Amino acid sequence: MSTDRRRPGRRPGAADTRGEILTAARRVFSEKGFDKATVRGIAREAQVDPALVHHYFETKEGMFAAAMELPINPQQILPVLLEGPHEEVGERLVRLLLRLTAEEKTRAPMLALLRSAVSNEQAVGMIREFFTSALLFQVADRLGVPHLRIEAAFAQMLGVVMARYVLKLEPLAGASHDELVEILAPTIQRYFTG
């Protein structure tokens, strides 16, 4: 029996295992897209045990967010949207997106991702799969809302973000969060309640 056979798991020494997993994840996500990439496949590419991938990232969605350097992780976003009265989900969505885009450190990567999606077919496919599978459809299914309705609500908010931070349309760009919540929340809520 060979004694030089390595067991998967932590590597000996000071290797940047987390960084190597992220490098492998970027490669696998870019080759297969979000839906077809698996934790096992990424672990195999990084030559680590899948449990180690879960140790660092918990979920495939968390790993995608880290690999693509997204400022949001669905595991942190879903509770914010889902906890609380159903009749206030529109306001929670508006406040969440305004809060996330208000800070440069979260807004810049989101805008870079959107710009990539506009010019790169592979990027748009991955982003679409991620947002629909990992975030939007999970919210829709848990709230009992048709997928089309949540996509429409998200699209409207995406338009607000683009107009506010890319086009810098005034007075929208200079409006306070409370002003925008007052205007947008009732409309966004209609997507969820019909």
PDB file of N, CA and C in Angstrom, residues 112-192:
ATOM      1  N   ALA A 112     -19.498  47.744 -11.837  1.00  0.00           N
ATOM      2  CA  ALA A 112     -18.522  47.076 -12.716  1.00  0.00           C
ATOM      3  C   ALA A 112     -19.111  45.782 -13.251  1.00  0.00           C
ATOM      4  N   LEU A 113     -19.806  45.055 -12.408  1.00  0.00           N
ATOM      5  CA  LEU A 113     -20.441  43.813 -12.835  1.00  0.00           C
ATOM      6  C   LEU A 113     -21.508  44.089 -13.887  1.00  0.00           C
ATOM      7  N   LEU A 114     -22.301  45.119 -13.688  1.00  0.00           N
ATOM      8  CA  LEU A 114     -23.332  45.473 -14.666  1.00  0.00           C
ATOM      9  C   LEU A 114     -22.713  45.886 -15.996  1.00  0.00           C
ATOM     10  N   ARG A 115     -21.637  46.651 -15.934  1.00  0.00           N
ATOM     11  CA  ARG A 115     -20.969  47.057 -17.172  1.00  0.00           C
ATOM     12  C   ARG A 115     -20.396  45.847 -17.899  1.00  0.00           C
ATOM     13  N   SER A 116     -19.850  44.884 -17.151  1.00  0.00           N
ATOM     14  CA  SER A 116     -19.332  43.656 -17.760  1.00  0.00           C
ATOM     15  C   SER A 116     -20.452  42.874 -18.425  1.00  0.00           C
ATOM     16  N   ALA A 117     -21.592  42.838 -17.761  1.00  0.00           N
ATOM     17  CA  ALA A 117     -22.721  42.088 -18.310  1.00  0.00           C
ATOM     18  C   ALA A 117     -23.206  42.683 -19.619  1.00  0.00           C
ATOM     19  N   VAL A 118     -23.111  43.992 -19.756  1.00  0.00           N
ATOM     20  CA  VAL A 118     -23.565  44.648 -20.980  1.00  0.00           C
ATOM     21  C   VAL A 118     -22.668  44.307 -22.161  1.00  0.00           C
ATOM     22  N   SER A 119     -21.384  44.100 -21.897  1.00  0.00           N
ATOM     23  CA  SER A 119     -20.441  43.907 -23.004  1.00  0.00           C
ATOM     24  C   SER A 119     -19.913  42.485 -23.159  1.00  0.00           C
ATOM     25  N   ASN A 120     -20.254  41.582 -22.244  1.00  0.00           N
ATOM     26  CA  ASN A 120     -19.674  40.248 -22.291  1.00  0.00           C
ATOM     27  C   ASN A 120     -20.776  39.216 -22.115  1.00  0.00           C
ATOM     28  N   GLU A 121     -21.023  38.422 -23.152  1.00  0.00           N
ATOM     29  CA  GLU A 121     -22.107  37.437 -23.131  1.00  0.00           C
ATOM     30  C   GLU A 121     -21.908  36.380 -22.043  1.00  0.00           C
ATOM     31  N   GLN A 122     -20.676  35.957 -21.838  1.00  0.00           N
ATOM     32  CA  GLN A 122     -20.406  34.959 -20.804  1.00  0.00           C
ATOM     33  C   GLN A 122     -20.683  35.540 -19.418  1.00  0.00           C
ATOM     34  N   ALA A 123     -20.285  36.777 -19.204  1.00  0.00           N
ATOM     35  CA  ALA A 123     -20.530  37.424 -17.916  1.00  0.00           C
ATOM     36  C   ALA A 123     -22.021  37.593 -17.677  1.00  0.00           C
ATOM     37  N   VAL A 124     -22.756  37.994 -18.694  1.00  0.00           N
ATOM     38  CA  VAL A 124     -24.189  38.195 -18.512  1.00  0.00           C
ATOM     39  C   VAL A 124     -24.877  36.879 -18.169  1.00  0.00           C
ATOM     40  N   GLY A 125     -24.431  35.786 -18.762  1.00  0.00           N
ATOM     41  CA  GLY A 125     -25.020  34.486 -18.449  1.00  0.00           C
ATOM     42  C   GLY A 125     -24.806  34.091 -17.000  1.00  0.00           C
ATOM     43  N   MET A 126     -23.583  34.254 -16.521  1.00  0.00           N
ATOM     44  CA  MET A 126     -23.284  33.918 -15.127  1.00  0.00           C
ATOM     45  C   MET A 126     -24.051  34.806 -14.160  1.00  0.00           C
ATOM     46  N   ILE A 127     -24.078  36.095 -14.448  1.00  0.00           N
ATOM     47  CA  ILE A 127     -24.764  37.043 -13.566  1.00  0.00           C
ATOM     48  C   ILE A 127     -26.258  36.749 -13.548  1.00  0.00           C
ATOM     49  N   ARG A 128     -26.819  36.485 -14.710  1.00  0.00           N
ATOM     50  CA  ARG A 128     -28.250  36.167 -14.798  1.00  0.00           C
ATOM     51  C   ARG A 128     -28.561  34.910 -13.982  1.00  0.00           C
ATOM     52  N   GLU A 129     -27.772  33.852 -14.176  1.00  0.00           N
ATOM     53  CA  GLU A 129     -27.993  32.613 -13.437  1.00  0.00           C
ATOM     54  C   GLU A 129     -27.873  32.842 -11.935  1.00  0.00           C
ATOM     55  N   PHE A 130     -26.856  33.595 -11.543  1.00  0.00           N
ATOM     56  CA  PHE A 130     -26.647  33.839 -10.116  1.00  0.00           C
ATOM     57  C   PHE A 130     -27.810  34.604  -9.523  1.00  0.00           C
ATOM     58  N   PHE A 131     -28.168  35.743 -10.110  1.00  0.00           N
ATOM     59  CA  PHE A 131     -29.229  36.560  -9.531  1.00  0.00           C
ATOM     60  C   PHE A 131     -30.571  35.848  -9.541  1.00  0.00           C
ATOM     61  N   THR A 132     -30.882  35.127 -10.613  1.00  0.00           N
ATOM     62  CA  THR A 132     -32.175  34.452 -10.641  1.00  0.00           C
ATOM     63  C   THR A 132     -32.201  33.248  -9.713  1.00  0.00           C
ATOM     64  N   SER A 133     -31.207  32.359  -9.821  1.00  0.00           N
ATOM     65  CA  SER A 133     -31.215  31.132  -9.012  1.00  0.00           C
ATOM     66  C   SER A 133     -30.936  31.384  -7.542  1.00  0.00           C
ATOM     67  N   ALA A 134     -29.938  32.192  -7.256  1.00  0.00           N
ATOM     68  CA  ALA A 134     -29.481  32.349  -5.877  1.00  0.00           C
ATOM     69  C   ALA A 134     -30.257  33.396  -5.094  1.00  0.00           C
ATOM     70  N   LEU A 135     -30.921  34.296  -5.770  1.00  0.00           N
ATOM     71  CA  LEU A 135     -31.540  35.396  -5.034  1.00  0.00           C
ATOM     72  C   LEU A 135     -33.010  35.598  -5.408  1.00  0.00           C
ATOM     73  N   LEU A 136     -33.267  36.033  -6.619  1.00  0.00           N
ATOM     74  CA  LEU A 136     -34.617  36.448  -6.987  1.00  0.00           C
ATOM     75  C   LEU A 136     -35.643  35.323  -6.889  1.00  0.00           C
ATOM     76  N   PHE A 137     -35.354  34.169  -7.498  1.00  0.00           N
ATOM     77  CA  PHE A 137     -36.340  33.094  -7.494  1.00  0.00           C
ATOM     78  C   PHE A 137     -36.523  32.503  -6.100  1.00  0.00           C
ATOM     79  N   GLN A 138     -35.494  32.547  -5.272  1.00  0.00           N
ATOM     80  CA  GLN A 138     -35.660  32.079  -3.891  1.00  0.00           C
ATOM     81  C   GLN A 138     -36.616  32.985  -3.125  1.00  0.00           C
ATOM     82  N   VAL A 139     -36.463  34.294  -3.321  1.00  0.00           N
ATOM     83  CA  VAL A 139     -37.378  35.233  -2.668  1.00  0.00           C
ATOM     84  C   VAL A 139     -38.794  35.020  -3.197  1.00  0.00           C
ATOM     85  N   ALA A 140     -38.933  34.938  -4.520  1.00  0.00           N
ATOM     86  CA  ALA A 140     -40.250  34.758  -5.129  1.00  0.00           C
ATOM     87  C   ALA A 140     -40.924  33.491  -4.620  1.00  0.00           C
ATOM     88  N   ASP A 141     -40.185  32.383  -4.604  1.00  0.00           N
ATOM     89  CA  ASP A 141     -40.762  31.111  -4.174  1.00  0.00           C
ATOM     90  C   ASP A 141     -41.169  31.141  -2.708  1.00  0.00           C
ATOM     91  N   ARG A 142     -40.353  31.739  -1.870  1.00  0.00           N
ATOM     92  CA  ARG A 142     -40.683  31.788  -0.440  1.00  0.00           C
ATOM     93  C   ARG A 142     -41.846  32.718  -0.146  1.00  0.00           C
ATOM     94  N   LEU A 143     -42.028  33.737  -0.990  1.00  0.00           N
ATOM     95  CA  LEU A 143     -43.144  34.664  -0.794  1.00  0.00           C
ATOM     96  C   LEU A 143     -44.381  34.271  -1.596  1.00  0.00           C
ATOM     97  N   GLY A 144     -44.241  33.254  -2.445  1.00  0.00           N
ATOM     98  CA  GLY A 144     -45.362  32.828  -3.273  1.00  0.00           C
ATOM     99  C   GLY A 144     -45.696  33.827  -4.373  1.00  0.00           C
ATOM    100  N   VAL A 145     -44.665  34.445  -4.942  1.00  0.00           N
ATOM    101  CA  VAL A 145     -44.826  35.461  -5.982  1.00  0.00           C
ATOM    102  C   VAL A 145     -44.311  34.887  -7.305  1.00  0.00           C
ATOM    103  N   PRO A 146     -45.019  35.110  -8.415  1.00  0.00           N
ATOM    104  CA  PRO A 146     -44.515  34.628  -9.704  1.00  0.00           C
ATOM    105  C   PRO A 146     -43.126  35.219 -10.016  1.00  0.00           C
ATOM    106  N   HIS A 147     -42.290  34.416 -10.651  1.00  0.00           N
ATOM    107  CA  HIS A 147     -40.925  34.848 -10.988  1.00  0.00           C
ATOM    108  C   HIS A 147     -40.914  36.124 -11.825  1.00  0.00           C
ATOM    109  N   LEU A 148     -41.855  36.256 -12.741  1.00  0.00           N
ATOM    110  CA  LEU A 148     -41.908  37.449 -13.583  1.00  0.00           C
ATOM    111  C   LEU A 148     -42.076  38.706 -12.741  1.00  0.00           C
ATOM    112  N   ARG A 149     -42.877  38.631 -11.709  1.00  0.00           N
ATOM    113  CA  ARG A 149     -43.118  39.810 -10.870  1.00  0.00           C
ATOM    114  C   ARG A 149     -41.859  40.248 -10.124  1.00  0.00           C
ATOM    115  N   ILE A 150     -41.114  39.289  -9.591  1.00  0.00           N
ATOM    116  CA  ILE A 150     -39.911  39.686  -8.855  1.00  0.00           C
ATOM    117  C   ILE A 150     -38.838  40.177  -9.812  1.00  0.00           C
ATOM    118  N   GLU A 151     -38.766  39.600 -11.007  1.00  0.00           N
ATOM    119  CA  GLU A 151     -37.813  40.117 -11.991  1.00  0.00           C
ATOM    120  C   GLU A 151     -38.170  41.542 -12.397  1.00  0.00           C
ATOM    121  N   ALA A 152     -39.456  41.831 -12.524  1.00  0.00           N
ATOM    122  CA  ALA A 152     -39.886  43.182 -12.882  1.00  0.00           C
ATOM    123  C   ALA A 152     -39.546  44.170 -11.766  1.00  0.00           C
ATOM    124  N   ALA A 153     -39.754  43.777 -10.513  1.00  0.00           N
ATOM    125  CA  ALA A 153     -39.412  44.645  -9.383  1.00  0.00           C
ATOM    126  C   ALA A 153     -37.909  44.906  -9.353  1.00  0.00           C
ATOM    127  N   PHE A 154     -37.125  43.859  -9.548  1.00  0.00           N
ATOM    128  CA  PHE A 154     -35.668  43.998  -9.548  1.00  0.00           C
ATOM    129  C   PHE A 154     -35.221  44.875 -10.712  1.00  0.00           C
ATOM    130  N   ALA A 155     -35.824  44.687 -11.881  1.00  0.00           N
ATOM    131  CA  ALA A 155     -35.465  45.483 -13.054  1.00  0.00           C
ATOM    132  C   ALA A 155     -35.751  46.962 -12.816  1.00  0.00           C
ATOM    133  N   GLN A 156     -36.864  47.259 -12.186  1.00  0.00           N
ATOM    134  CA  GLN A 156     -37.183  48.657 -11.903  1.00  0.00           C
ATOM    135  C   GLN A 156     -36.142  49.254 -10.955  1.00  0.00           C
ATOM    136  N   MET A 157     -35.761  48.516  -9.930  1.00  0.00           N
ATOM    137  CA  MET A 157     -34.768  49.024  -8.985  1.00  0.00           C
ATOM    138  C   MET A 157     -33.395  49.132  -9.649  1.00  0.00           C
ATOM    139  N   LEU A 158     -33.087  48.215 -10.538  1.00  0.00           N
ATOM    140  CA  LEU A 158     -31.831  48.284 -11.276  1.00  0.00           C
ATOM    141  C   LEU A 158     -31.795  49.547 -12.132  1.00  0.00           C
ATOM    142  N   GLY A 159     -32.927  49.887 -12.728  1.00  0.00           N
ATOM    143  CA  GLY A 159     -33.032  51.123 -13.500  1.00  0.00           C
ATOM    144  C   GLY A 159     -32.796  52.349 -12.634  1.00  0.00           C
ATOM    145  N   VAL A 160     -33.319  52.331 -11.415  1.00  0.00           N
ATOM    146  CA  VAL A 160     -33.110  53.450 -10.485  1.00  0.00           C
ATOM    147  C   VAL A 160     -31.621  53.583 -10.161  1.00  0.00           C
ATOM    148  N   VAL A 161     -30.963  52.447  -9.891  1.00  0.00           N
ATOM    149  CA  VAL A 161     -29.533  52.466  -9.574  1.00  0.00           C
ATOM    150  C   VAL A 161     -28.739  53.032 -10.755  1.00  0.00           C
ATOM    151  N   MET A 162     -29.065  52.584 -11.967  1.00  0.00           N
ATOM    152  CA  MET A 162     -28.351  53.075 -13.163  1.00  0.00           C
ATOM    153  C   MET A 162     -28.585  54.577 -13.357  1.00  0.00           C
ATOM    154  N   ALA A 163     -29.828  55.019 -13.212  1.00  0.00           N
ATOM    155  CA  ALA A 163     -30.138  56.438 -13.399  1.00  0.00           C
ATOM    156  C   ALA A 163     -29.487  57.294 -12.323  1.00  0.00           C
ATOM    157  N   ARG A 164     -29.402  56.767 -11.123  1.00  0.00           N
ATOM    158  CA  ARG A 164     -28.863  57.517  -9.990  1.00  0.00           C
ATOM    159  C   ARG A 164     -27.336  57.597 -10.019  1.00  0.00           C
ATOM    160  N   TYR A 165     -26.678  56.473 -10.362  1.00  0.00           N
ATOM    161  CA  TYR A 165     -25.216  56.426 -10.221  1.00  0.00           C
ATOM    162  C   TYR A 165     -24.430  56.387 -11.522  1.00  0.00           C
ATOM    163  N   VAL A 166     -25.050  55.961 -12.611  1.00  0.00           N
ATOM    164  CA  VAL A 166     -24.330  55.939 -13.889  1.00  0.00           C
ATOM    165  C   VAL A 166     -24.682  57.181 -14.702  1.00  0.00           C
ATOM    166  N   LEU A 167     -25.979  57.388 -14.923  1.00  0.00           N
ATOM    167  CA  LEU A 167     -26.422  58.568 -15.676  1.00  0.00           C
ATOM    168  C   LEU A 167     -26.432  59.829 -14.820  1.00  0.00           C
ATOM    169  N   LYS A 168     -26.539  59.654 -13.517  1.00  0.00           N
ATOM    170  CA  LYS A 168     -26.569  60.759 -12.543  1.00  0.00           C
ATOM    171  C   LYS A 168     -27.648  61.790 -12.878  1.00  0.00           C
ATOM    172  N   LEU A 169     -28.838  61.269 -13.136  1.00  0.00           N
ATOM    173  CA  LEU A 169     -29.977  62.131 -13.442  1.00  0.00           C
ATOM    174  C   LEU A 169     -30.420  62.874 -12.191  1.00  0.00           C
ATOM    175  N   GLU A 170     -30.581  64.166 -12.320  1.00  0.00           N
ATOM    176  CA  GLU A 170     -31.077  64.982 -11.214  1.00  0.00           C
ATOM    177  C   GLU A 170     -32.547  65.304 -11.481  1.00  0.00           C
ATOM    178  N   PRO A 171     -33.349  65.295 -10.465  1.00  0.00           N
ATOM    179  CA  PRO A 171     -33.045  65.287  -9.036  1.00  0.00           C
ATOM    180  C   PRO A 171     -32.915  63.883  -8.428  1.00  0.00           C
ATOM    181  N   LEU A 172     -33.049  62.817  -9.224  1.00  0.00           N
ATOM    182  CA  LEU A 172     -32.970  61.455  -8.696  1.00  0.00           C
ATOM    183  C   LEU A 172     -31.633  61.183  -8.005  1.00  0.00           C
ATOM    184  N   ALA A 173     -30.542  61.599  -8.610  1.00  0.00           N
ATOM    185  CA  ALA A 173     -29.214  61.323  -8.051  1.00  0.00           C
ATOM    186  C   ALA A 173     -29.010  61.983  -6.690  1.00  0.00           C
ATOM    187  N   GLY A 174     -29.630  63.116  -6.480  1.00  0.00           N
ATOM    188  CA  GLY A 174     -29.442  63.833  -5.221  1.00  0.00           C
ATOM    189  C   GLY A 174     -30.539  63.606  -4.199  1.00  0.00           C
ATOM    190  N   ALA A 175     -31.536  62.810  -4.531  1.00  0.00           N
ATOM    191  CA  ALA A 175     -32.653  62.583  -3.610  1.00  0.00           C
ATOM    192  C   ALA A 175     -32.201  61.757  -2.407  1.00  0.00           C
ATOM    193  N   SER A 176     -32.831  62.001  -1.283  1.00  0.00           N
ATOM    194  CA  SER A 176     -32.511  61.236  -0.073  1.00  0.00           C
ATOM    195  C   SER A 176     -33.135  59.847  -0.169  1.00  0.00           C
ATOM    196  N   HIS A 177     -32.648  58.956   0.658  1.00  0.00           N
ATOM    197  CA  HIS A 177     -33.208  57.601   0.685  1.00  0.00           C
ATOM    198  C   HIS A 177     -34.681  57.636   1.066  1.00  0.00           C
ATOM    199  N   ASP A 178     -35.023  58.441   2.055  1.00  0.00           N
ATOM    200  CA  ASP A 178     -36.418  58.512   2.491  1.00  0.00           C
ATOM    201  C   ASP A 178     -37.336  59.004   1.370  1.00  0.00           C
ATOM    202  N   GLU A 179     -36.879  59.993   0.599  1.00  0.00           N
ATOM    203  CA  GLU A 179     -37.675  60.474  -0.535  1.00  0.00           C
ATOM    204  C   GLU A 179     -37.907  59.350  -1.542  1.00  0.00           C
ATOM    205  N   LEU A 180     -36.846  58.611  -1.850  1.00  0.00           N
ATOM    206  CA  LEU A 180     -36.963  57.530  -2.825  1.00  0.00           C
ATOM    207  C   LEU A 180     -37.809  56.377  -2.306  1.00  0.00           C
ATOM    208  N   VAL A 181     -37.676  56.061  -1.034  1.00  0.00           N
ATOM    209  CA  VAL A 181     -38.499  55.000  -0.450  1.00  0.00           C
ATOM    210  C   VAL A 181     -39.974  55.383  -0.547  1.00  0.00           C
ATOM    211  N   GLU A 182     -40.280  56.621  -0.240  1.00  0.00           N
ATOM    212  CA  GLU A 182     -41.673  57.088  -0.297  1.00  0.00           C
ATOM    213  C   GLU A 182     -42.252  56.956  -1.703  1.00  0.00           C
ATOM    214  N   ILE A 183     -41.445  57.253  -2.706  1.00  0.00           N
ATOM    215  CA  ILE A 183     -41.908  57.195  -4.096  1.00  0.00           C
ATOM    216  C   ILE A 183     -41.925  55.756  -4.633  1.00  0.00           C
ATOM    217  N   LEU A 184     -40.870  54.994  -4.352  1.00  0.00           N
ATOM    218  CA  LEU A 184     -40.684  53.696  -4.993  1.00  0.00           C
ATOM    219  C   LEU A 184     -41.336  52.524  -4.263  1.00  0.00           C
ATOM    220  N   ALA A 185     -41.335  52.532  -2.941  1.00  0.00           N
ATOM    221  CA  ALA A 185     -41.801  51.365  -2.180  1.00  0.00           C
ATOM    222  C   ALA A 185     -43.226  50.934  -2.533  1.00  0.00           C
ATOM    223  N   PRO A 186     -44.191  51.861  -2.654  1.00  0.00           N
ATOM    224  CA  PRO A 186     -45.548  51.410  -3.002  1.00  0.00           C
ATOM    225  C   PRO A 186     -45.605  50.706  -4.375  1.00  0.00           C
ATOM    226  N   THR A 187     -44.861  51.215  -5.323  1.00  0.00           N
ATOM    227  CA  THR A 187     -44.841  50.600  -6.651  1.00  0.00           C
ATOM    228  C   THR A 187     -44.193  49.226  -6.608  1.00  0.00           C
ATOM    229  N   ILE A 188     -43.054  49.121  -5.931  1.00  0.00           N
ATOM    230  CA  ILE A 188     -42.356  47.837  -5.816  1.00  0.00           C
ATOM    231  C   ILE A 188     -43.237  46.840  -5.058  1.00  0.00           C
ATOM    232  N   GLN A 189     -43.953  47.324  -4.038  1.00  0.00           N
ATOM    233  CA  GLN A 189     -44.823  46.430  -3.264  1.00  0.00           C
ATOM    234  C   GLN A 189     -45.923  45.828  -4.133  1.00  0.00           C
ATOM    235  N   ARG A 190     -46.417  46.594  -5.112  1.00  0.00           N
ATOM    236  CA  ARG A 190     -47.471  46.066  -5.995  1.00  0.00           C
ATOM    237  C   ARG A 190     -47.008  44.838  -6.764  1.00  0.00           C
ATOM    238  N   TYR A 191     -45.714  44.746  -7.064  1.00  0.00           N
ATOM    239  CA  TYR A 191     -45.198  43.557  -7.733  1.00  0.00           C
ATOM    240  C   TYR A 191     -45.381  42.315  -6.842  1.00  0.00           C
ATOM    241  N   PHE A 192     -45.325  42.513  -5.543  1.00  0.00           N
ATOM    242  CA  PHE A 192     -45.402  41.385  -4.614  1.00  0.00           C
ATOM    243  C   PHE A 192     -46.831  41.049  -4.195  1.00  0.00           C
TER     244      PHE A 192
END
